[in-house]
XYZ file of C-alpha atoms in Angstrom:
726
model
C -27.950 -21.409 -4.658
C -26.564 -24.015 -2.317
C -24.613 -27.142 -3.434
C -22.984 -29.917 -1.483
C -20.051 -31.929 -2.719
C -16.707 -33.514 -2.113
C -13.433 -31.817 -3.289
C -11.979 -34.191 -5.862
C -8.928 -32.238 -6.766
C -7.518 -28.761 -5.978
C -6.221 -27.124 -9.091
C -4.783 -23.987 -7.535
C -4.580 -22.355 -4.054
C -3.096 -18.856 -3.235
C -1.089 -19.435 -0.099
C -1.558 -15.775 0.969
C -5.330 -15.331 0.700
C -6.487 -18.952 0.114
C -8.226 -18.180 -3.217
C -8.842 -21.668 -4.580
C -9.848 -23.378 -7.832
C -11.028 -26.946 -7.234
C -13.061 -29.853 -8.792
C -16.170 -30.572 -6.771
C -18.235 -33.663 -7.141
C -21.940 -32.560 -7.203
C -24.976 -34.486 -8.422
C -22.926 -37.361 -10.092
C -20.805 -34.791 -12.086
C -17.627 -32.791 -11.580
C -17.932 -28.956 -11.382
C -15.143 -26.406 -11.192
C -15.586 -24.290 -8.007
C -13.730 -21.012 -7.194
C -13.564 -18.839 -4.097
C -11.736 -18.147 -0.897
C -11.510 -21.607 0.805
C -8.840 -21.700 3.649
C -8.146 -25.052 5.255
C -9.691 -27.214 2.641
C -8.119 -30.504 1.182
C -8.893 -33.097 -1.223
C -11.647 -35.368 0.339
C -13.373 -32.555 2.260
C -17.119 -32.396 2.010
C -18.449 -28.841 1.715
C -21.781 -27.100 1.551
C -21.275 -24.062 -0.590
C -23.431 -21.018 -1.291
C -22.903 -19.098 -4.602
C -23.839 -19.102 -8.263
C -22.806 -20.614 -11.500
C -21.022 -18.233 -13.887
C -19.433 -18.560 -17.248
C -15.766 -17.497 -17.343
C -14.504 -16.177 -20.670
C -11.602 -18.570 -20.694
C -12.410 -21.506 -18.440
C -16.109 -21.866 -19.109
C -18.765 -22.786 -16.392
C -17.704 -22.351 -12.763
C -19.408 -22.271 -9.428
C -18.434 -19.010 -7.775
C -18.530 -19.565 -3.936
C -19.541 -16.743 -1.732
C -19.746 -18.630 1.610
C -19.187 -22.332 2.610
C -19.035 -24.681 5.448
C -17.030 -27.812 5.775
C -19.070 -30.874 7.084
C -18.255 -34.324 8.098
C -18.225 -36.882 5.124
C -21.275 -39.090 5.550
C -21.045 -42.007 3.131
C -18.364 -44.800 3.311
C -16.983 -43.677 0.021
C -16.665 -40.078 1.163
C -15.003 -41.095 4.395
C -12.488 -43.362 2.667
C -11.532 -40.573 0.120
C -11.316 -37.939 2.875
C -8.903 -40.098 5.000
C -6.873 -41.250 1.992
C -6.391 -37.666 0.584
C -3.016 -37.300 2.339
C -4.232 -34.527 4.724
C -3.697 -36.598 7.812
C -0.047 -37.782 8.126
C 0.171 -41.526 8.504
C -2.919 -42.328 6.434
C -2.767 -43.012 2.688
C -5.338 -44.627 0.383
C -4.359 -48.302 1.440
C -4.582 -47.560 5.199
C -7.683 -45.409 4.729
C -9.426 -48.459 3.081
C -8.399 -50.677 5.831
C -9.814 -48.210 8.502
C -13.121 -47.693 6.740
C -13.537 -51.554 6.129
C -12.824 -52.233 9.878
C -15.015 -49.554 11.519
C -17.578 -48.516 8.775
C -19.894 -45.731 9.852
C -18.007 -45.387 13.256
C -14.767 -44.483 11.625
C -14.811 -40.752 12.423
C -16.003 -41.405 15.993
C -13.114 -43.857 16.523
C -10.591 -41.397 15.026
C -11.879 -38.609 17.389
C -12.573 -40.294 20.662
C -11.216 -43.882 20.729
C -8.029 -43.781 18.739
C -6.389 -46.776 20.574
C -8.789 -49.048 18.473
C -6.911 -48.106 15.322
C -3.955 -50.247 16.512
C -6.150 -53.250 15.833
C -5.290 -52.718 12.109
C -1.977 -54.318 10.914
C 0.667 -51.709 10.519
C -0.737 -49.229 12.964
C 1.118 -49.088 16.305
C -0.514 -47.544 19.427
C 1.846 -44.483 19.097
C 0.954 -44.160 15.467
C -2.683 -44.442 16.274
C -2.567 -41.617 18.825
C -0.590 -39.474 16.325
C -3.278 -40.086 13.639
C -5.992 -39.106 16.011
C -4.181 -35.977 17.168
C -3.599 -34.906 13.525
C -7.263 -35.494 12.731
C -8.419 -33.504 15.782
C -6.153 -30.649 14.912
C -7.526 -30.458 11.401
C -11.045 -30.457 12.666
C -10.353 -27.906 15.525
C -8.774 -25.670 12.928
C -12.030 -25.760 10.936
C -14.043 -24.832 14.060
C -12.226 -21.443 14.064
C -13.749 -20.707 10.616
C -17.211 -21.926 11.628
C -16.937 -19.823 14.850
C -16.047 -16.613 12.968
C -18.555 -17.141 10.252
C -21.392 -17.061 12.831
C -20.410 -13.427 13.330
C -20.196 -12.617 9.544
C -16.290 -12.725 9.525
C -15.389 -14.265 6.254
C -13.152 -17.173 5.504
C -10.262 -14.896 4.145
C -10.156 -13.104 7.554
C -10.483 -16.447 9.403
C -7.116 -17.367 7.737
C -5.478 -14.317 9.083
C -6.893 -14.972 12.555
C -5.486 -18.482 12.586
C -2.096 -17.315 11.444
C -2.005 -14.664 14.214
C -3.491 -16.654 17.124
C -3.008 -20.283 16.213
C -5.100 -23.056 17.604
C -6.013 -21.010 20.633
C -7.883 -18.521 18.632
C -11.392 -19.228 19.909
C -10.560 -19.051 23.652
C -8.491 -15.850 23.039
C -11.333 -14.218 21.068
C -13.799 -15.199 23.742
C -11.555 -13.651 26.378
C -11.064 -10.383 24.421
C -13.043 -10.115 21.084
C -11.577 -6.712 20.411
C -8.244 -8.454 19.580
C -9.753 -8.901 16.165
C -9.455 -5.215 15.511
C -5.658 -5.468 15.579
C -5.658 -8.528 13.278
C -8.315 -7.636 10.637
C -7.334 -4.526 8.784
C -10.479 -2.540 7.875
C -13.009 -4.625 9.927
C -15.825 -2.417 11.290
C -15.773 -1.778 14.986
C -19.464 -2.479 15.109
C -19.009 -6.050 13.834
C -16.509 -6.899 16.595
C -18.524 -4.993 19.209
C -21.513 -7.015 18.370
C -19.503 -10.166 18.981
C -18.272 -8.902 22.328
C -21.838 -7.856 23.426
C -23.242 -11.156 22.380
C -20.553 -12.838 24.435
C -21.673 -10.953 27.574
C -19.484 -7.859 27.521
C -20.723 -5.057 29.710
C -21.714 -1.843 27.878
C -19.352 0.217 30.060
C -16.603 -2.363 30.397
C -13.204 -0.652 30.362
C -11.873 -2.954 27.671
C -14.847 -2.084 25.378
C -14.289 1.685 25.801
C -10.540 1.404 25.540
C -10.758 -0.667 22.367
C -13.275 1.965 20.783
C -10.832 4.759 21.702
C -7.798 2.961 19.919
C -10.032 2.010 16.940
C -11.097 5.599 16.520
C -7.504 6.841 16.516
C -6.481 3.961 14.060
C -9.148 4.912 11.648
C -8.067 8.564 11.958
C -4.417 7.510 11.142
C -5.640 5.663 7.959
C -6.999 9.001 6.840
C -3.646 10.640 7.456
C -3.929 12.014 10.878
C -1.563 11.291 13.643
C -3.913 12.655 16.290
C -7.543 13.654 16.991
C -9.058 16.626 18.733
C -9.954 15.322 22.225
C -13.574 16.580 22.279
C -14.242 15.129 18.845
C -12.870 11.810 20.005
C -15.138 11.791 23.065
C -18.101 12.511 20.998
C -17.428 9.901 18.340
C -16.652 7.110 20.880
C -19.694 8.087 22.993
C -21.885 7.748 19.985
C -20.662 4.406 18.603
C -20.717 2.837 22.096
C -23.984 4.457 23.426
C -22.296 5.511 26.647
C -21.840 8.863 28.347
C -18.928 11.088 27.269
C -17.823 11.192 30.980
C -17.349 7.341 30.948
C -15.231 7.630 27.778
C -13.227 10.434 29.328
C -12.402 8.457 32.410
C -11.164 5.560 30.233
C -9.137 7.956 28.172
C -7.458 9.321 31.278
C -6.576 5.640 32.308
C -5.053 4.960 28.891
C -3.049 8.157 29.146
C -1.747 7.184 32.530
C -0.809 3.812 31.120
C 0.980 5.652 28.173
C -1.104 3.666 25.714
C -2.300 6.947 24.299
C -0.809 10.470 24.641
C -2.616 13.735 25.110
C -0.942 17.007 24.022
C -2.206 20.518 23.228
C -5.781 19.215 23.219
C -5.197 16.288 20.887
C -5.057 12.590 21.465
C -2.476 10.397 19.820
C -1.746 6.678 19.689
C 1.543 6.324 21.630
C 3.352 5.063 18.521
C 2.644 8.266 16.358
C 3.314 10.602 19.304
C 6.668 8.903 19.814
C 7.486 9.046 16.121
C 6.810 12.870 15.911
C 8.610 13.393 19.154
C 11.734 11.428 17.842
C 11.707 13.404 14.577
C 11.401 16.793 16.247
C 14.222 16.082 18.878
C 16.593 14.462 16.340
C 16.289 17.241 13.705
C 16.710 19.980 16.381
C 19.767 18.232 17.737
C 21.204 17.844 14.263
C 20.508 21.464 13.363
C 22.273 22.561 16.540
C 25.425 20.760 15.511
C 28.424 22.949 14.615
C 29.078 23.258 10.901
C 32.434 23.307 9.311
C 32.062 26.029 6.735
C 33.451 25.501 3.327
C 36.270 28.002 2.467
C 35.425 30.430 -0.390
C 31.895 28.863 -0.868
C 30.661 31.369 -3.245
C 33.698 30.940 -5.517
C 33.277 27.114 -5.414
C 29.608 27.534 -6.303
C 30.491 29.685 -9.283
C 33.126 27.157 -10.444
C 30.594 24.327 -10.244
C 28.106 26.477 -12.243
C 30.631 26.782 -15.081
C 31.547 23.005 -15.005
C 27.788 22.082 -15.278
C 27.062 24.857 -17.646
C 24.259 26.282 -15.493
C 23.379 29.650 -13.872
C 21.701 29.691 -10.585
C 19.097 32.353 -9.588
C 19.543 34.160 -6.314
C 17.154 31.929 -4.494
C 18.759 28.825 -5.909
C 22.223 30.045 -4.840
C 20.666 30.719 -1.369
C 19.451 27.096 -1.226
C 22.840 25.764 -2.170
C 24.711 27.984 0.511
C 22.180 26.638 3.003
C 23.070 23.145 2.441
C 26.703 23.910 3.409
C 25.826 26.288 6.175
C 23.321 24.059 8.054
C 23.077 20.501 9.155
C 19.395 20.253 8.229
C 18.114 22.075 5.143
C 14.700 22.161 3.360
C 14.353 23.118 -0.225
C 10.850 23.234 -1.609
C 9.219 24.466 -4.822
C 6.928 23.635 -7.658
C 7.665 22.332 -11.159
C 10.205 24.350 -13.298
C 11.832 26.099 -10.266
C 15.112 24.133 -10.603
C 15.153 21.594 -7.741
C 16.912 18.954 -9.900
C 19.435 21.599 -11.012
C 20.138 22.288 -7.330
C 20.567 18.648 -6.506
C 23.149 18.288 -9.374
C 25.188 21.305 -8.109
C 25.087 20.166 -4.491
C 26.307 16.688 -5.480
C 29.201 18.235 -7.595
C 30.271 20.398 -4.642
C 30.147 17.569 -2.125
C 31.989 15.232 -4.458
C 34.768 17.803 -4.855
C 35.013 18.014 -0.999
C 35.216 14.208 -0.981
C 32.025 13.910 1.090
C 30.210 10.643 1.085
C 26.677 11.321 -0.126
C 23.565 9.104 0.023
C 20.964 10.151 -2.534
C 17.468 8.643 -1.723
C 13.717 8.907 -2.380
C 10.570 7.306 -0.736
C 9.656 5.142 -3.711
C 11.465 2.977 -6.348
C 10.202 5.046 -9.155
C 11.249 8.326 -7.598
C 14.711 6.938 -6.891
C 14.885 5.784 -10.420
C 13.928 9.190 -11.779
C 16.407 11.042 -9.652
C 19.108 8.627 -10.760
C 18.293 9.320 -14.420
C 18.255 13.123 -13.930
C 21.541 13.291 -11.936
C 23.542 10.393 -13.192
C 24.127 9.319 -9.557
C 22.844 6.314 -7.886
C 19.731 6.868 -5.668
C 18.228 4.267 -3.443
C 14.722 4.020 -1.701
C 14.847 5.097 1.912
C 13.894 1.530 2.897
C 16.901 0.112 0.988
C 19.288 2.735 2.418
C 18.096 1.764 5.936
C 18.251 -1.952 5.124
C 14.690 -2.371 6.302
C 13.740 -5.409 4.400
C 10.032 -6.119 4.696
C 8.703 -3.207 6.594
C 5.289 -3.807 8.247
C 2.680 -1.429 6.922
C 1.445 -0.504 10.474
C 2.497 1.215 13.584
C 4.631 -1.566 14.746
C 7.223 -0.315 12.365
C 7.925 2.628 14.772
C 10.331 0.503 16.699
C 11.894 -1.228 13.734
C 15.740 -1.519 14.033
C 17.483 0.406 11.169
C 20.974 0.358 9.756
C 23.199 3.341 10.585
C 23.699 5.450 7.421
C 27.488 5.846 6.785
C 27.361 9.237 4.982
C 28.463 12.701 5.396
C 25.258 13.916 3.778
C 21.842 12.463 2.968
C 19.765 14.041 0.215
C 15.969 13.038 0.228
C 14.137 13.902 -2.982
C 10.229 13.853 -3.149
C 10.277 14.529 0.624
C 6.459 15.259 0.569
C 5.859 11.560 0.075
C 7.517 10.641 3.431
C 5.165 9.860 6.333
C 5.942 9.998 10.043
C 6.745 6.222 10.258
C 9.335 6.419 7.574
C 10.741 9.736 8.677
C 11.135 8.387 12.242
C 13.145 5.440 10.820
C 15.243 7.756 8.700
C 16.220 10.038 11.539
C 16.991 6.947 13.709
C 19.545 5.961 11.085
C 21.261 9.253 10.972
C 24.239 10.534 12.806
C 23.826 13.967 14.396
C 26.749 15.096 12.434
C 25.238 14.132 9.032
C 23.840 16.784 6.857
C 20.174 16.136 5.967
C 18.720 17.762 2.776
C 14.954 17.517 2.304
C 13.874 18.387 -1.246
C 10.284 18.354 -2.388
C 7.031 20.092 -3.366
C 4.920 20.693 -0.218
C 1.879 21.453 -2.329
C 1.550 18.016 -3.801
C -0.588 15.278 -2.327
C 0.635 14.435 1.150
C 2.084 11.023 2.032
C -0.191 7.883 1.812
C 0.622 7.065 5.441
C -0.088 9.377 8.441
C 1.486 12.696 8.990
C 2.296 15.767 6.996
C 6.046 15.817 7.643
C 7.418 18.257 4.969
C 4.563 20.746 5.430
C 4.892 20.658 9.084
C 8.650 21.145 8.993
C 8.248 24.118 6.740
C 5.307 25.806 8.621
C 7.170 25.469 11.854
C 9.579 28.190 10.463
C 12.321 26.579 12.781
C 14.537 24.726 10.345
C 16.366 26.561 7.515
C 14.086 26.530 4.400
C 14.233 28.034 1.016
C 11.039 28.113 -1.051
C 11.888 28.334 -4.846
C 9.337 30.369 -6.729
C 11.116 31.792 -9.695
C 10.337 29.601 -12.782
C 13.116 28.975 -15.241
C 12.901 30.763 -18.578
C 12.684 27.537 -20.405
C 10.086 26.090 -18.067
C 8.004 29.263 -18.368
C 7.368 28.341 -21.987
C 5.431 25.236 -20.865
C 1.652 25.637 -20.330
C 1.910 22.515 -18.067
C 4.196 24.188 -15.704
C 2.522 27.666 -15.837
C -1.027 26.125 -15.428
C 0.349 23.960 -12.480
C 1.386 27.128 -10.754
C -1.836 28.768 -11.490
C -3.682 25.821 -9.942
C -1.510 26.003 -6.891
C -2.202 29.695 -6.561
C -6.096 29.096 -6.639
C -6.382 30.610 -10.089
C -8.629 29.076 -12.847
C -6.629 28.081 -15.887
C -7.318 28.925 -19.596
C -8.747 25.779 -21.050
C -9.267 27.291 -24.580
C -5.632 27.298 -26.001
C -5.333 25.000 -28.996
C -1.550 24.652 -29.074
C 1.322 23.972 -26.778
C 1.702 21.182 -24.360
C -1.626 21.407 -22.409
C -5.024 20.514 -23.907
C -8.609 20.282 -22.771
C -11.333 18.200 -24.233
C -14.884 18.785 -22.985
C -16.714 15.540 -22.319
C -19.161 14.446 -19.614
C -18.704 10.726 -20.351
C -14.943 10.762 -21.395
C -14.297 7.046 -21.788
C -14.584 6.845 -25.518
C -12.385 9.985 -25.924
C -9.742 8.460 -23.700
C -9.706 5.211 -25.621
C -9.332 7.084 -28.935
C -6.667 9.443 -27.694
C -4.642 6.598 -26.241
C -5.007 4.223 -29.193
C -4.974 6.569 -32.113
C -4.846 10.412 -31.799
C -1.728 10.867 -29.586
C 0.151 8.418 -31.976
C -0.857 10.456 -34.941
C -0.038 13.723 -33.072
C 3.380 12.909 -31.730
C 4.115 9.241 -32.472
C 3.565 8.355 -28.817
C 3.536 4.742 -27.911
C 0.356 3.774 -26.055
C 2.080 1.606 -23.378
C 5.601 3.099 -23.179
C 4.744 6.845 -23.364
C 1.129 7.461 -22.425
C -0.178 7.134 -18.808
C -3.794 7.593 -17.977
C -4.124 9.159 -14.504
C -7.485 9.201 -12.660
C -8.593 10.567 -9.170
C -10.459 7.392 -8.322
C -10.592 3.614 -8.514
C -14.396 3.413 -9.038
C -16.923 4.635 -11.547
C -16.711 5.022 -15.286
C -13.428 6.821 -15.196
C -12.026 4.763 -12.288
C -8.944 2.600 -12.732
C -10.958 -0.656 -12.669
C -13.300 0.311 -15.669
C -10.617 2.042 -17.574
C -8.051 -0.689 -17.259
C -10.510 -3.233 -18.641
C -11.565 -0.945 -21.429
C -7.963 -0.032 -22.324
C -6.774 -3.678 -22.161
C -9.631 -4.564 -24.612
C -8.554 -1.780 -26.901
C -4.669 -2.051 -26.719
C -4.228 -5.651 -26.003
C -7.309 -7.616 -27.051
C -7.992 -11.254 -26.483
C -6.044 -13.404 -29.117
C -5.268 -17.009 -29.838
C -1.678 -16.268 -29.815
C -1.596 -14.557 -26.407
C -1.747 -16.604 -23.294
C -3.860 -15.525 -20.308
C -4.017 -16.219 -16.618
C -6.918 -15.394 -14.319
C -6.271 -14.216 -10.871
C -9.494 -13.609 -8.989
C -11.486 -11.247 -11.095
C -8.500 -9.967 -13.167
C -7.349 -11.645 -16.351
C -3.649 -10.988 -17.084
C -2.707 -11.348 -20.779
C 0.722 -11.420 -22.517
C 1.571 -7.804 -23.542
C -0.374 -6.189 -20.673
C 0.906 -3.118 -19.001
C 1.167 -3.784 -15.240
C 2.202 -2.271 -11.989
C 3.911 -3.623 -8.898
C 1.711 -2.300 -5.909
C 3.927 -3.251 -2.823
C 7.578 -3.134 -2.147
C 9.019 -6.537 -2.466
C 12.719 -6.546 -1.540
C 13.139 -10.404 -1.887
C 11.739 -11.110 -5.366
C 14.604 -11.968 -7.776
C 15.181 -10.495 -11.252
C 17.599 -11.049 -14.024
C 18.453 -9.000 -17.232
C 17.000 -10.076 -20.438
C 20.318 -11.300 -21.534
C 20.789 -13.278 -18.388
C 24.048 -11.734 -17.429
C 22.957 -9.643 -14.497
C 20.872 -10.700 -11.383
C 19.392 -8.711 -8.533
C 16.471 -8.582 -6.150
C 13.772 -6.036 -5.439
C 10.863 -4.656 -7.208
C 8.994 -1.692 -5.701
C 5.712 -0.095 -5.271
C 4.861 1.879 -8.473
C 7.240 0.056 -10.845
C 5.694 -0.400 -14.255
C 6.322 -3.324 -16.628
C 4.989 -5.432 -19.547
C 3.997 -8.984 -19.359
C 6.391 -10.905 -21.561
C 5.190 -14.464 -21.100
C 2.574 -16.517 -19.311
C 3.155 -20.208 -18.421
C 2.404 -22.855 -15.944
C 5.326 -21.445 -13.801
C 3.719 -17.855 -13.601
C 3.720 -14.568 -15.287
C 6.959 -13.105 -16.520
C 7.165 -9.243 -16.332
C 9.760 -6.997 -17.900
C 10.430 -3.861 -15.839
C 12.495 -0.969 -17.016
C 12.841 -2.801 -20.430
C 15.466 -5.064 -18.938
C 14.516 -6.598 -15.524
C 12.630 -9.854 -15.890
C 10.673 -11.015 -12.804
C 8.680 -14.219 -12.582
C 5.459 -13.838 -10.536
C 4.453 -17.136 -9.115
C 0.923 -17.609 -7.801
C 2.053 -16.690 -4.099
C 3.003 -13.081 -5.164
C 0.544 -12.531 -8.080
C -1.643 -10.236 -5.874
C 1.215 -7.706 -5.992
C 0.432 -7.085 -9.657
C -2.284 -4.790 -11.168
C -3.057 -3.571 -14.607
C -1.580 -0.183 -15.213
C -2.996 1.255 -18.361
C -4.831 3.581 -15.941
C -3.549 4.302 -12.383
C -4.707 6.724 -9.666
C -2.941 10.100 -9.215
C -1.863 8.909 -5.711
C 0.061 5.962 -7.269
C 1.680 8.293 -9.715
C 3.575 10.367 -7.025
C 7.281 10.517 -7.491
C 6.977 9.538 -11.246
C 6.889 11.538 -14.473
C 5.486 10.386 -17.822
C 5.954 11.832 -21.365
C 2.186 12.077 -21.850
C -0.695 12.207 -19.290
C -4.299 11.685 -20.143
C -6.466 12.728 -17.135
C -10.247 12.378 -16.908
C -11.759 14.960 -14.673
C -15.623 14.540 -14.068
C -17.571 14.876 -10.882
C -16.598 12.708 -7.882
C -16.118 12.648 -4.074
C -15.262 16.057 -2.662
C -12.680 14.510 -0.355
C -10.724 13.175 -3.502
C -11.375 16.061 -5.923
C -8.988 18.564 -4.372
C -6.523 21.244 -5.599
C -3.584 19.244 -4.575
C -4.788 16.167 -6.372
C -5.249 18.173 -9.586
C -1.877 19.863 -9.082
C -0.034 16.460 -8.533
C -1.682 14.936 -11.577
C -0.796 17.922 -13.824
C 2.900 17.930 -12.624
C 3.367 14.232 -13.686
C 3.460 15.196 -17.350
C 6.775 16.014 -18.933
C 5.896 16.685 -22.568
C 2.143 16.715 -23.033
C -0.996 16.818 -20.934
C -4.610 16.153 -22.028
C -7.512 16.627 -19.632
C -10.859 15.210 -20.633
C -13.780 16.214 -18.821
C -15.790 19.131 -17.240
C -14.380 22.620 -16.649
C -16.788 23.195 -13.790
C -15.212 20.249 -11.936
C -11.747 21.519 -12.615
C -12.764 25.014 -11.202
C -14.233 23.191 -8.124
C -11.025 21.240 -7.609
C -8.876 24.307 -7.785
C -11.198 25.985 -5.047
C -11.226 22.799 -3.006
C -8.228 23.275 -0.772
C -9.281 22.682 2.748
C -11.018 19.343 2.656
C -8.147 17.209 3.774
C -6.139 19.184 6.275
C -4.448 16.699 8.519
C -4.181 16.721 12.352
C -0.593 16.284 13.198
C 1.547 17.342 16.189
C 4.995 17.596 14.545
C 4.949 21.298 14.205
C 3.821 21.808 17.792
C 6.589 19.445 19.046
C 9.228 21.353 17.077
C 8.144 24.601 18.774
C 7.985 23.063 22.103
C 11.406 21.394 21.974
C 12.998 24.498 20.368
C 11.933 26.552 23.509
C 13.461 23.809 25.676
C 16.654 23.697 23.708
C 16.959 27.497 23.880
C 16.775 27.365 27.657
C 19.454 24.761 28.008
């Protein structure tokens, strides 16, 4: 339905996305309206489309889908609009004077004859012009929203456009509509292309074809690829534009000459990803060619360190440790139970004895924390090590300035999670004389960002690599570890064993079983705490066993609504005191303090898990790591999600005592061998899969659905040949 009213009060506005809660006068009553409302103020008159809904906490609300701001019409509306404080220089008293003087002509005077305002006592000619300028700026700003809404671009995106382009947004968009593709993440090319064509853009205009080429490459990068096969690119762009492949090829050639894209070995790259892979290949080869100062009596020193740590290395583990001290770049890869952490401990011991300065790091905060706990040595995120601050999540980060890493050696754990953007920045920060050790499991899910860095480095067979395959005797007693290796080898696992640490429960609709497991059965089985010890991992966000549905069901079961627990709604999410939550972006600036108030710091990272301790008018207090207290004010509340259930992708780099994992049918592109393998290897003590054995068998066989197109391996081979000729 459509309603028209004047905004009487703004209760809450999110500064980031403009989600707003306001009081709206409508048919002689006040209603609460909610929605994304950028650039609105008290006194604005809006026509809103939406529906009345009943919120569980706040009662009846009008949920706005779309809206339009219109000029106030009645004298009362105009007076309230001008007196709201949105126009500097006009308060309630001055507003009343203006409306009494000019009546129905007030808005016309403000816009076109501002000098007449000086007829009112207290308003000079200079102030009159300033008031008019402010009024016109406010109104021109709104025209951006109206302009974009004509093309089905919503108000949230309009806010982003204004922040990026400012008051000149409309002429800039009219000059080149495709500029919107850079600003609006995820916007469909066809939407922007329709705008361009309606504005008179020629079908075969170079700017149209160039924009489509870059859009196609960008979409590919969001699916993990750094490049696209040239012929596939030509066909795709030709189809979405309705032009001949020859026309696309000609523009592609022009972009290549201009170095806006790069073509190599039959593949097309955005310049930034091509440059990143090139930088990585050159730097790693230069480092690997540096002369190594060999440790005297290395084998004896390794044996001595083994005794001190009370461990015994296998032959391949000893080979890996030797490789670290015999090469400037060393890769160590292996599955669970193969002793990667043991190797890190021994390497650190040897380097400390040699008084080497070592930097231990990982791609995420949780991965860094885990390696700190297992080694007893401080580990940082790569971002923190490079002093990156707020790193843009796009290709602009390729050229980011990084801090020089003052270290004799840098050890990177969970290296499979490192994408080309982050790896490029890491090698930029390294001296050629630094030893770089990359440790990870190349068979896990690849990085969220584009590229397949660890896999490409290993498959190039150029840099020294040790693949750990022997499973520790203690680890071999774990069905979790043995089944993980079976999955990785493409072998179906035995789902009928009734003891050990790996269980399977058959269920086609597993939500009820998951709720019972988390709330009762696992507590009775091993006294596992539902929030602290148990993590539900799922392949997807959507559907019955997606994170959205499971989080709501688990919240209702584990932390139900209660009169003694305060709540706070944020969009469609209701946070409640006692909820388990996750930080979903790196935030290097947010402050925290210890529970006792004696220690302060900053920084909460993507994947950090916490519990909501308190909700107040100030915001939401979350306790991370059982000691760090962070206050989430409205402006950063979008960085929180419920975490009773999380995706397997979000679990990378983490381990949990108990994993419960629903496996029922879903999208083939998600239900892959490495997703199942990654999920299984997150469990330390106990794993329960609830679902369908046929789907598990399908996932084990589904190994080739997400191969990534990358150029790092080729570049390593190419530059290796060049280096050998020098």
